[in-house]
Amino acid sequence: MPTKEAAQARDRAGEPVVELTDVERVYRMGNNEVRALDGLTFTFRAGEYWSIMGSSGSGKSTLLNLLGCIDRPSSGSYRIRGTEVATLDDDELSEIRGQHIGFVFQSYNLIAQLNVLENILVPLFYWDEPPPDAEERARMLAERVGLGGRLEHKPNELSGGQQQRVAIARALVNNPAILLADEATGNLDSKTAQEILALFDELHEEGKTILLVTHEPSVGRRAEHTLRLSDGRIAEVTHNREGAST
Amino acid sequence: MKGGLMRTVRLGVSSLLLHKLRSILTTLGVLFGVSSVIAMLAIGEGASKHAQELIRELGSQNVILRSVKPPEDVVTGGQQSRMASYGLTASDFRRMRDSFPGVVRAVPVSILQQEVRYESRALNPRVLATTWQYRDVTGRPICEGRFLSPDDERSVSNVCVLGYEVARYLIPFESAVGKNIKIGSEYFTCVGVMLPRVPLSADPPQAGADVTGEVFIPMETGIKWFGDIQVKIRSGSREMEQVELHEIYAQVDASEHVELVANAAKAMLARNHNQMDYNVVVPLELMMKEEETKRTFNIVLGSIAGISLLVGGIGIMNVMLATVTERTREIGIRRALGAKRKHIVTQFLVETVVLSVGGGLLGIALGLLIPVIVEKTANMPTIVTPTAPLLAFGISAAIGVIFGLYPAWRAANMDPVDALRHE
Ligand SMILES: Nc1ncnc2c1ncn2[C@@H]1O[C@H](COP(=O)(O)OP(=O)(O)OP(=O)(O)O)[C@@H](O)[C@H]1O
Ligand SMILES: [Mg+2]
């Protein structure tokens, strides 16, 4: 596996970060087979901002879980920053998650007994050698998402929007190759959702690679590009004026 | 994870503190298991040590013959006074001394009923008329001066050796050696003071308190002044008892021969006595019986402790399994953020070990307290061996690991996707 520094150096705009080739994900339940992903081939490149849309059950979450390395393809190849993931064992997958993936969930998924700062630090906690500037990094990110003054607060003392900001800071703390968000604004009112989306826009400006799963067309259009799934296949790829221009 | 264990422990403690009451209740099993182990070991050890000391004082290579008042005749003597004559005789003693191979020395003891007085202070201790070899046979140490000597016997001199308690009571502030002690109506020169039998409390005995003690005089001197038959008149009754020798100590050359000598002595006494007015005590046998009792006690104790620790461990496992289910989502989050299986195992194992070791430490504290209370209230000696708390600590930590493994394993083997979906 290339070192983190080397990997980041290679993450120049336009270079492939995530490459999927003929990826299938089949759920077997007794005699039934559900092809949640059916021969997907696609490449996401550094600095791109994608939204992933599609009707319910079209395989969006399945795709995101695969990309986030918490699930493995049934067949096909999946490379992240050049490393083949499909054949890795559990420990190696964990390693990839900790080093290269930033995940933002619909339901925030903060750890209740940890405060804001500790929650942001969780991904680094599992590194074999935590970076020496871990805490500094976490403080800066908290500042960045507008929670610099609430480092000691527990999740249940924060609003939904604030919790999602913490989750975003946590997803960024390991400097991931790709930021994955599954319905990240689904639980928020529209004003708060707009704030979060503005944050994604900013991150995009800074050159982060972002994948956003959403139901809402208005949210989907904020991204540069939209990938539409249908029955586990790519149905349509759109390039949005709105997302590209801002 | 450099220095990560410390962080994991801190994390575990803070998770446990989220449910304080539950955590405390969970540790109760281990707490009581551990404290009962320590307390029972201390009490058992104390009782056994005490018994061993008492027996050892009798001498492990000795066979002791004792006079015993035989069962009362069914027919009572009506109004007339009765003289009960029983017990060991001087000829028993001579036979023990001269005709038993393996008996190194034999010592007669007769106990006199005489008042012992120094100036205005008086006592009624056991006055033992015996020979100078008494000390060699019983091994009882002298605290001051000397014991009776062969010379004392040869010259039938009026000398006595006081037991520690008697000396302390009669002559509290000075050395008793050289003082003239009145026994019965005769004056005896004190030549020595014995060490007490069992450790005494530090305070001097109160005046008039029931001081049980001993005074030793030479056998021949005793016979000279008080006769060779001891008559005891029981107060408030007309019964009189007549005993020649109260005890005979026979020291055997080797422990292997103790049983032989004891059996031979029983046979000899059976031939020469027409009633059961004697008793043969074999300290070695008592000692072995005591060992046996202690072993049984330890097995019982071990089982009780084992069961309570098992129950404690199962309690912990139960709670941890519930915790794992309750925190499925947290496990999913941590896994999604890069935690490996071993991290999850460690996290939950640390929590159970913190629980059980916490219970163990509280148990040790309680277990050390109970013997103190027992000693104060029940006046029983207790001995806390340093290994007991260490053992208890080790066991409680082991319980945490053993009963924590399964819940931790369950937690670590959850599928991250499923775990995340868990509500
Ligand atoms: N663990 C599973 N076991 C069996 N089938 C599953 C499992 N997870 C997903 N599926 C199936 O795979 C297909 C894709 O599911 P997925 O969750 O990816 O859809 P989605 O696009 O995220 O839908 P939604 O918009 O409702 O979240 C569905 O048909 C679903 O029933
Ligand atoms: Mg979904």
XYZ file of C-alpha atoms and ligand atoms in Angstrom:
701
model
C 0.000 0.000 0.000
C 1.448 3.405 -0.915
C 2.172 5.711 1.969
C -0.358 8.337 2.777
C 1.904 11.190 1.652
C 2.589 9.562 -1.685
C -1.103 8.866 -2.125
C -2.006 12.469 -1.398
C 0.623 13.739 -3.754
C -1.000 11.681 -6.444
C -4.464 12.966 -5.665
C -4.021 15.746 -8.177
C -7.196 16.925 -9.804
C -8.334 14.600 -12.518
C -6.421 11.534 -11.382
C -8.524 8.467 -10.605
C -9.214 8.023 -6.895
C -11.745 5.255 -7.052
C -12.007 2.788 -9.932
C -14.821 0.275 -10.193
C -14.699 -2.468 -12.823
C -17.630 -4.846 -13.341
C -18.581 -4.601 -9.712
C -21.441 -6.800 -8.613
C -23.059 -7.039 -5.236
C -25.510 -9.884 -4.891
C -27.563 -10.506 -1.759
C -28.651 -14.084 -1.375
C -31.676 -14.854 0.739
C -32.536 -18.514 0.514
C -33.227 -19.183 -3.160
C -33.717 -15.522 -3.949
C -30.950 -13.402 -5.339
C -31.024 -9.636 -5.251
C -28.538 -7.979 -7.582
C -28.120 -4.718 -5.743
C -25.223 -3.778 -8.019
C -25.133 -5.322 -11.447
C -21.855 -4.947 -13.313
C -20.915 -1.420 -12.436
C -17.881 0.133 -14.134
C -17.012 3.678 -13.242
C -14.151 5.938 -12.169
C -14.339 8.827 -9.727
C -11.478 11.301 -10.100
C -9.756 13.544 -7.618
C -11.521 16.804 -6.916
C -14.833 15.743 -8.404
C -18.145 16.367 -6.678
C -20.783 13.780 -7.505
C -24.304 13.238 -6.398
C -25.728 9.747 -6.665
C -29.447 9.517 -7.245
C -32.003 6.893 -8.072
C -35.217 5.455 -6.815
C -35.434 3.574 -3.576
C -33.793 0.184 -3.815
C -31.729 1.142 -6.845
C -28.492 0.320 -4.991
C -27.225 3.724 -3.841
C -26.485 2.700 -0.265
C -25.005 -0.572 -1.429
C -22.633 1.330 -3.710
C -21.674 3.750 -0.984
C -20.991 0.934 1.492
C -18.737 -0.705 -1.078
C -16.915 2.537 -1.736
C -16.606 3.033 2.021
C -15.072 -0.420 2.410
C -17.583 -1.554 5.010
C -18.840 -4.053 2.444
C -17.122 -6.061 -0.278
C -18.182 -6.653 -3.891
C -19.384 -10.170 -4.770
C -17.293 -9.916 -7.907
C -15.394 -7.324 -9.870
C -12.547 -5.036 -8.999
C -12.465 -1.993 -6.795
C -9.323 0.080 -6.526
C -8.869 3.018 -4.211
C -5.794 5.189 -4.758
C -4.465 2.273 -6.793
C -4.948 -0.403 -4.114
C -7.203 -3.334 -4.943
C -9.766 -3.584 -2.181
C -11.956 -6.488 -3.265
C -9.548 -9.132 -2.012
C -8.471 -7.551 1.269
C -9.185 -9.207 4.600
C -11.103 -7.644 7.450
C -8.138 -5.981 9.130
C -6.853 -4.524 5.883
C -10.298 -3.167 5.065
C -10.415 -1.523 8.480
C -7.049 -0.003 7.742
C -8.305 1.427 4.438
C -11.397 2.841 6.128
C -9.315 4.529 8.761
C -6.756 5.906 6.329
C -8.610 6.785 3.145
C -12.343 7.047 3.759
C -14.488 9.774 5.245
C -18.056 8.694 5.920
C -20.997 10.947 6.773
C -24.209 9.158 7.730
C -27.818 10.224 7.535
C -28.285 9.798 11.261
C -24.983 11.503 12.236
C -23.842 8.431 14.177
C -21.827 10.226 16.819
C -20.729 8.274 19.879
C -22.887 9.377 22.773
C -20.380 9.183 25.596
C -17.683 11.159 23.751
C -17.577 14.915 23.451
C -17.222 16.824 20.179
C -13.432 16.791 20.139
C -13.222 13.102 21.030
C -15.794 12.206 18.387
C -13.784 13.994 15.730
C -10.690 12.088 16.844
C -12.186 8.599 16.679
C -10.805 7.619 13.222
C -7.260 8.550 14.267
C -7.660 6.560 17.487
C -7.352 3.360 15.501
C -4.274 4.281 13.538
C -1.218 2.229 14.421
C 0.651 5.469 14.733
C -1.659 8.417 15.341
C -0.342 11.622 13.781
C 1.350 13.846 16.360
C -0.833 16.794 15.408
C -4.073 14.797 15.737
C -5.675 17.005 18.350
C -4.625 20.199 16.618
C -6.134 18.877 13.418
C -9.377 18.032 15.188
C -9.571 21.507 16.747
C -9.007 23.166 13.390
C -11.709 21.065 11.779
C -14.125 21.841 14.589
C -13.352 25.521 14.011
C -13.816 24.989 10.297
C -17.344 23.574 10.700
C -18.214 26.334 13.152
C -18.065 24.342 16.413
C -14.782 25.657 17.804
C -16.584 26.816 20.945
C -18.309 23.530 21.698
C -15.472 21.060 21.898
C -16.536 19.792 25.318
C -20.196 19.288 24.455
C -21.708 15.848 24.239
C -23.745 14.985 21.098
C -27.063 15.174 22.955
C -26.298 18.795 23.784
C -26.126 19.722 20.095
C -28.757 20.386 17.418
C -29.111 18.032 14.452
C -27.262 20.398 12.150
C -24.440 20.785 14.661
C -24.178 17.033 15.075
C -23.916 16.608 11.326
C -21.133 19.215 11.275
C -19.275 17.186 13.874
C -19.767 14.116 11.708
C -18.338 15.988 8.717
C -15.343 17.139 10.740
C -14.833 13.551 11.861
C -15.020 12.356 8.254
C -12.308 14.827 7.298
C -9.903 14.268 10.181
C -7.985 11.491 8.411
C -7.610 13.556 5.230
C -9.568 10.991 3.205
C -9.239 10.228 -0.465
C -12.959 10.478 -0.763
C -15.781 11.891 1.341
C -18.899 9.730 1.230
C -22.270 10.997 2.434
C -25.453 8.915 2.495
C -28.505 11.181 2.764
C -26.436 13.516 4.863
C -29.161 16.167 4.807
C -32.101 13.781 4.992
C -32.756 14.372 8.669
C -32.355 18.139 8.593
C -34.763 21.012 7.931
C -34.179 22.829 4.685
C -32.347 25.805 6.174
C -29.899 23.597 8.067
C -29.580 21.363 5.035
C -28.558 24.402 3.005
C -25.846 25.207 5.550
C -24.466 21.692 5.323
C -24.573 21.798 1.534
C -22.737 25.101 1.616
C -20.077 23.351 3.657
C -19.795 20.645 1.006
C -19.490 23.340 -1.645
C -16.609 24.881 0.276
C -14.900 21.521 0.636
C -15.320 21.005 -3.077
C -13.700 24.378 -3.740
C -10.772 23.219 -1.663
C -10.353 20.234 -3.949
C -11.967 17.448 -1.914
C -13.452 14.482 -3.735
C -17.075 14.145 -2.619
C -19.846 11.611 -3.257
C -23.283 12.532 -2.047
C -26.213 10.105 -2.077
C -29.553 11.885 -2.109
C -33.189 11.572 -3.028
C -33.792 15.216 -3.544
C -33.224 16.633 -7.000
C -32.447 20.077 -5.558
C -29.660 18.596 -3.501
C -28.464 16.417 -6.363
C -28.122 19.438 -8.618
C -25.693 21.150 -6.278
C -23.036 18.633 -7.213
C -20.899 19.011 -10.325
C -22.085 15.708 -11.707
C -24.938 13.350 -11.048
C -24.858 9.595 -11.383
C -28.298 8.070 -11.646
C -28.696 4.416 -10.692
C -31.496 2.115 -11.621
C -31.643 -1.538 -10.557
C -27.989 -1.605 -9.756
C -26.859 -0.174 -13.095
C -25.832 3.267 -14.249
C -28.872 4.783 -15.893
C -27.636 8.274 -16.588
C -24.737 10.626 -16.027
C -25.465 14.362 -15.935
C -23.157 17.353 -15.623
C -24.904 20.113 -13.754
C -24.465 23.747 -14.749
C -25.568 24.853 -11.322
C -23.007 22.780 -9.437
C -20.184 23.482 -11.886
C -20.693 27.223 -12.005
C -20.667 28.031 -8.295
C -1.899 1.783 19.401
C 0.911 3.356 21.334
C -0.317 4.413 24.773
C -3.640 3.327 23.404
C -4.351 0.908 26.218
C -4.479 3.758 28.729
C -6.948 5.572 26.478
C -8.950 2.383 26.053
C -9.098 1.918 29.828
C -10.209 5.514 30.288
C -12.816 5.048 27.603
C -13.999 1.839 29.254
C -14.283 3.507 32.639
C -16.283 6.395 31.175
C -18.629 3.958 29.424
C -19.132 2.118 32.696
C -19.764 5.378 34.523
C -22.633 6.075 32.131
C -24.473 3.302 33.965
C -23.143 3.655 37.479
C -25.764 1.631 39.293
C -25.645 -1.164 36.764
C -21.866 -1.300 36.920
C -21.861 -1.441 40.711
C -24.516 -4.143 40.834
C -22.576 -6.111 38.261
C -19.475 -6.122 40.407
C -21.318 -7.333 43.526
C -20.872 -10.992 42.667
C -17.132 -10.671 42.309
C -16.995 -8.372 45.323
C -18.613 -10.882 47.652
C -16.779 -13.805 46.122
C -13.410 -12.196 46.637
C -14.150 -10.830 50.099
C -15.468 -14.179 51.300
C -12.344 -15.922 50.009
C -10.070 -13.555 51.898
C -12.138 -13.415 55.067
C -12.680 -17.156 55.279
C -9.030 -17.875 54.544
C -8.022 -15.466 57.310
C -10.449 -16.955 59.822
C -9.576 -20.522 58.877
C -5.877 -19.820 58.962
C -6.209 -18.146 62.367
C -8.269 -20.958 63.891
C -5.985 -23.609 62.517
C -2.826 -21.837 63.636
C -4.283 -21.483 67.131
C -5.184 -25.155 67.283
C -1.783 -26.157 65.927
C -0.059 -24.060 68.578
C -2.058 -25.613 71.381
C -1.273 -29.072 70.085
C 2.378 -28.346 69.439
C 2.665 -27.235 73.058
C 1.752 -30.754 74.067
C 4.712 -32.008 72.083
C 4.441 -33.844 68.812
C 6.673 -36.716 69.990
C 4.827 -37.189 73.244
C 2.249 -39.624 74.432
C 0.254 -38.120 77.274
C -1.617 -40.192 79.820
C -4.224 -38.380 81.859
C -6.325 -39.243 84.849
C -10.016 -38.984 84.124
C -12.781 -39.207 86.637
C -14.673 -42.346 85.682
C -18.445 -42.240 85.137
C -20.361 -41.977 88.412
C -21.692 -45.174 89.914
C -25.398 -45.451 89.494
C -25.854 -46.261 93.178
C -25.320 -43.130 95.237
C -23.883 -43.281 98.686
C -26.792 -41.555 100.348
C -25.828 -39.295 103.225
C -22.427 -40.667 103.855
C -19.430 -38.908 102.408
C -17.772 -40.629 99.505
C -14.157 -40.857 98.604
C -13.608 -41.325 94.888
C -10.197 -42.770 94.224
C -9.080 -43.045 90.638
C -6.413 -42.213 88.111
C -2.834 -42.914 87.236
C -0.472 -44.247 89.809
C 3.229 -44.076 90.543
C 3.587 -47.642 89.310
C 2.020 -46.644 85.958
C 4.681 -44.007 85.762
C 7.506 -46.413 86.550
C 6.266 -48.849 83.945
C 6.103 -46.089 81.351
C 9.585 -44.936 82.200
C 11.349 -48.274 82.521
C 9.685 -50.939 80.438
C 8.776 -49.226 77.170
C 11.353 -49.392 74.402
C 11.295 -46.114 72.504
C 10.337 -43.971 75.505
C 13.223 -41.575 76.014
C 11.961 -40.022 79.179
C 8.776 -40.018 81.181
C 7.590 -37.209 83.418
C 4.925 -37.475 86.138
C 2.700 -34.561 87.003
C 0.441 -34.252 89.950
C -1.680 -31.209 90.416
C -2.001 -29.824 93.922
C -4.881 -27.788 95.278
C -2.944 -25.149 97.147
C -3.238 -21.451 97.577
C -0.293 -19.446 96.303
C 0.426 -16.194 98.074
C 2.926 -13.368 97.959
C 2.481 -10.758 100.623
C -1.150 -9.710 100.360
C -1.849 -11.182 96.969
C -3.194 -14.689 96.643
C -4.196 -16.989 93.823
C -5.413 -20.522 93.264
C -3.443 -21.654 90.238
C -2.643 -25.203 89.236
C 0.364 -26.213 91.290
C 2.220 -28.840 89.313
C 4.549 -31.171 91.138
C 6.795 -32.646 88.506
C 10.396 -33.409 87.617
C 13.054 -31.225 85.997
C 12.517 -33.067 82.728
C 9.050 -31.553 82.343
C 10.539 -28.680 80.404
C 12.487 -30.948 78.044
C 9.367 -32.959 77.314
C 7.016 -30.041 76.731
C 9.616 -27.666 75.331
C 8.010 -24.743 77.109
C 10.333 -21.765 77.227
C 11.593 -19.924 80.289
C 11.264 -16.196 80.356
C 13.411 -15.453 83.356
C 15.679 -17.429 85.697
C 15.692 -21.214 85.268
C 13.421 -24.252 85.453
C 13.603 -26.931 88.192
C 16.933 -28.761 88.243
C 18.118 -32.281 89.183
C 19.798 -30.675 92.215
C 16.465 -29.274 93.407
C 15.112 -32.779 93.308
C 18.030 -34.423 94.998
C 18.003 -31.935 97.846
C 14.179 -31.810 97.949
C 14.471 -28.034 98.140
C 11.639 -25.566 98.485
C 11.897 -23.937 95.090
C 9.213 -23.048 92.595
C 8.892 -21.777 89.055
C 5.983 -19.447 88.352
C 3.884 -19.285 85.241
C 4.016 -15.899 83.566
C 0.465 -14.932 84.529
C 0.973 -15.929 88.143
C 4.213 -13.942 88.388
C 2.601 -10.899 86.805
C -0.289 -11.051 89.221
C 1.577 -11.770 92.434
C 4.560 -9.509 91.828
C 3.462 -7.035 89.189
C 6.301 -4.518 89.205
C 9.396 -6.497 90.052
C 11.214 -9.599 89.031
C 9.736 -12.613 90.770
C 13.038 -14.493 90.822
C 14.386 -14.763 94.380
C 11.101 -13.870 96.018
C 9.636 -16.082 98.730
C 6.303 -17.426 97.642
C 3.957 -19.109 100.061
C 2.374 -22.281 98.721
C -0.069 -23.802 101.139
C 1.662 -23.224 104.434
C 5.254 -23.499 103.183
C 7.591 -20.928 101.765
C 9.227 -21.566 98.370
C 11.964 -19.577 96.659
C 11.050 -18.582 93.121
C 13.884 -19.558 90.751
C 12.273 -18.793 87.399
C 9.309 -17.596 85.386
C 7.865 -19.416 82.381
C 6.708 -17.750 79.170
C 2.938 -17.639 78.760
C 1.257 -20.477 76.896
C -0.771 -18.455 74.468
C -0.063 -14.832 73.599
C -1.616 -12.572 76.178
C -3.208 -9.204 75.967
C -0.914 -6.387 77.001
C -2.841 -5.252 80.074
C -1.858 -6.755 83.442
C -4.591 -8.924 84.931
C -6.955 -7.058 87.226
C -6.843 -7.810 90.933
C -9.269 -10.549 91.847
C -9.685 -11.522 88.237
C -9.776 -15.213 87.533
C -6.173 -15.796 86.769
C -5.530 -19.262 85.510
C -1.893 -19.993 85.789
C 0.626 -22.547 86.805
C 3.265 -22.977 89.451
C 5.872 -25.739 89.263
C 7.560 -27.426 92.216
C 9.792 -30.520 92.386
C 7.907 -33.805 92.667
C 9.702 -34.919 95.827
C 9.134 -31.576 97.506
C 5.456 -31.833 96.694
C 5.244 -35.310 98.197
C 7.175 -34.150 101.249
C 4.792 -31.314 102.094
C 1.537 -32.271 100.507
C 1.618 -36.092 100.399
C 1.606 -38.448 97.464
C -2.177 -38.643 97.167
C -4.113 -35.557 96.265
C -7.458 -35.169 97.943
C -9.781 -32.679 96.424
C -12.803 -31.609 98.396
C -15.401 -30.143 96.169
C -16.864 -27.055 97.674
C -20.526 -27.372 98.514
C -20.535 -31.141 98.472
C -19.202 -33.932 100.541
C -17.492 -35.648 97.705
C -13.781 -36.117 97.879
C -11.472 -37.166 95.128
C -8.207 -38.929 95.497
C -5.705 -38.967 92.680
C -2.078 -39.986 92.751
C -0.797 -38.712 89.401
C -2.768 -36.445 87.082
C -0.605 -36.732 84.018
C 2.289 -38.737 82.658
C 4.240 -37.354 79.728
C 6.210 -39.932 77.795
C 8.594 -38.662 75.158
C 9.235 -41.088 72.300
C 12.501 -41.307 70.380
C 10.930 -40.895 66.920
C 7.578 -39.810 65.523
C 7.178 -43.177 63.802
C 7.092 -44.876 67.214
C 4.494 -42.590 68.751
C 1.587 -44.752 67.680
C 3.278 -47.942 68.866
C 4.000 -46.501 72.275
C 0.488 -45.102 72.543
C -1.039 -48.511 71.817
C 1.301 -50.249 74.218
C 0.460 -47.696 76.899
C -3.245 -48.275 76.370
C -2.746 -52.016 76.679
C -0.666 -51.577 79.819
C -3.251 -49.301 81.423
C -6.082 -51.645 80.470
C -4.280 -54.471 82.266
C -3.649 -52.490 85.428
C -6.825 -50.470 85.824
C -10.217 -51.950 86.437
C -12.065 -48.818 85.376
C -11.700 -46.260 82.600
C -10.065 -43.670 84.804
C -7.434 -42.665 82.261
C -7.146 -41.224 78.839
C -4.321 -41.435 76.295
C -3.708 -38.308 74.267
C -1.493 -38.417 71.174
C -0.739 -34.858 70.034
C 0.638 -36.147 66.739
C -2.706 -37.719 65.957
C -4.499 -34.544 66.951
C -2.189 -32.630 64.702
C -2.923 -34.893 61.783
C -6.636 -34.687 62.473
C -6.323 -30.935 62.592
C -4.523 -30.973 59.233
C -7.324 -33.099 57.846
C -9.933 -30.706 59.192
C -8.079 -27.817 57.666
C -7.924 -29.548 54.310
C -11.650 -30.235 54.409
C -12.276 -26.655 55.407
C -10.175 -25.441 52.518
C -12.063 -27.610 50.058
C -15.415 -26.353 51.325
C -14.133 -22.800 51.280
C -12.706 -23.229 47.822
C -16.013 -24.561 46.513
C -18.020 -21.728 48.040
C -15.599 -19.150 46.736
C -15.469 -20.819 43.351
C -19.239 -20.869 43.054
C -19.661 -17.271 44.097
C -16.947 -16.161 41.695
C -18.566 -18.213 38.937
C -21.900 -16.565 39.671
C -20.169 -13.192 39.684
C -18.504 -13.969 36.383
C -21.750 -15.063 34.773
C -23.376 -11.880 36.043
C -20.669 -9.849 34.372
C -20.967 -11.834 31.163
C -24.722 -11.367 31.156
C -24.468 -7.633 31.583
C -21.730 -7.378 28.975
C -23.813 -9.297 26.439
C -26.667 -6.876 27.076
C -24.231 -3.994 26.730
C -22.927 -5.325 23.449
C -26.447 -5.551 22.050
C -27.266 -2.130 23.375
C -24.155 -0.679 21.782
C -24.357 -2.498 18.465
C -24.633 0.812 16.682
C -21.589 2.238 18.426
C -19.672 -0.853 17.383
C -20.828 -0.338 13.783
C -19.731 3.312 13.870
C -16.326 2.476 15.243
C -15.838 -0.287 12.716
C -16.894 2.027 9.871
C -14.358 4.582 11.065
C -11.458 2.155 10.954
C -11.586 0.057 14.140
C -10.286 -3.459 13.619
C -11.805 -6.489 15.310
C -9.014 -6.534 17.854
C -9.805 -2.940 18.826
C -13.416 -3.855 19.545
C -12.366 -6.993 21.441
C -9.947 -4.927 23.496
C -12.535 -2.281 24.222
C -15.097 -4.705 25.606
C -12.549 -6.894 27.326
C -11.122 -3.852 29.072
C -14.597 -2.982 30.303
C -15.208 -6.406 31.809
C -11.758 -6.472 33.344
C -12.315 -3.010 34.827
C -15.624 -4.263 36.245
C -14.224 -7.443 37.720
C -11.009 -5.898 38.992
C -13.023 -3.036 40.469
C -15.199 -5.617 42.208
C -12.063 -7.502 43.190
C -10.457 -4.439 44.782
C -13.604 -3.592 46.729
C -13.775 -7.274 47.678
C -10.208 -7.181 48.971
C -11.006 -4.114 51.062
C -14.091 -5.796 52.522
C -12.212 -9.074 52.878
C -9.512 -7.362 54.940
C -12.091 -5.586 57.059
C -14.127 -8.656 58.010
C -11.270 -10.456 59.846
C -10.617 -7.295 61.867
C -14.284 -7.167 62.878
C -14.346 -10.885 63.650
C -11.240 -10.540 65.778
C -12.752 -7.612 67.689
C -16.237 -8.993 68.207
C -15.874 -12.773 68.304
C -12.414 -12.687 69.851
C -11.135 -15.200 67.328
C -7.607 -15.024 66.023
C -7.362 -14.381 62.273
C -4.371 -14.383 59.977
C -4.384 -12.604 56.610
C -1.660 -14.166 54.520
C -0.286 -11.781 51.899
C -0.980 -14.316 49.174
C -4.749 -14.234 49.775
C -5.369 -10.687 48.441
C -2.950 -11.257 45.566
C -4.673 -14.501 44.695
C -8.062 -12.827 44.908
C -6.901 -10.003 42.669
C -5.519 -12.422 40.101
C -8.704 -14.461 40.147
C -10.937 -11.448 39.676
C -8.843 -10.225 36.732
C -8.963 -13.700 35.223
C -12.739 -13.726 35.640
C -12.961 -10.470 33.731
C -10.973 -11.927 30.864
C -12.706 -15.309 30.803
C -16.254 -14.030 31.037
C -15.517 -10.998 28.891
C -14.125 -12.912 25.946
C -17.416 -14.172 24.592
C -19.275 -10.827 24.663
C -16.226 -9.106 23.188
C -15.973 -11.722 20.491
C -19.664 -11.292 19.701
C -19.162 -7.554 19.422
C -16.147 -7.803 17.166
C -17.728 -10.271 14.796
C -20.748 -8.182 13.989
C -21.007 -7.164 10.389
C -20.309 -3.413 10.254
C -23.140 -2.780 7.784
C -25.659 -4.673 9.912
C -24.361 -3.052 13.043
C -24.807 0.394 11.532
C -28.345 -0.398 10.482
C -29.199 -1.506 14.040
C -31.632 0.782 15.840
N -28.553 -6.678 3.719
C -29.331 -6.879 2.643
N -29.839 -8.112 2.440
C -30.614 -8.355 1.375
N -30.922 -7.447 0.473
C -30.462 -6.189 0.627
C -29.626 -5.858 1.732
N -29.297 -4.557 1.647
C -29.898 -4.105 0.536
N -30.586 -5.081 -0.094
C -31.326 -4.981 -1.328
O -30.489 -4.412 -2.314
C -31.171 -3.462 -3.086
C -30.473 -2.106 -3.006
O -30.595 -1.610 -1.703
P -29.995 -0.218 -1.277
O -30.098 -0.109 0.220
O -28.661 -0.060 -1.854
O -31.006 0.793 -1.938
P -30.996 2.376 -1.894
O -30.827 2.840 -3.271
O -30.041 2.872 -0.894
O -32.485 2.659 -1.419
P -33.003 3.853 -0.504
O -33.102 5.026 -1.372
O -34.346 3.370 -0.039
O -32.037 4.006 0.618
C -32.608 -3.423 -2.559
O -33.400 -4.214 -3.379
C -32.492 -4.028 -1.205
O -33.662 -4.736 -0.868
Mg -30.153 3.932 1.005
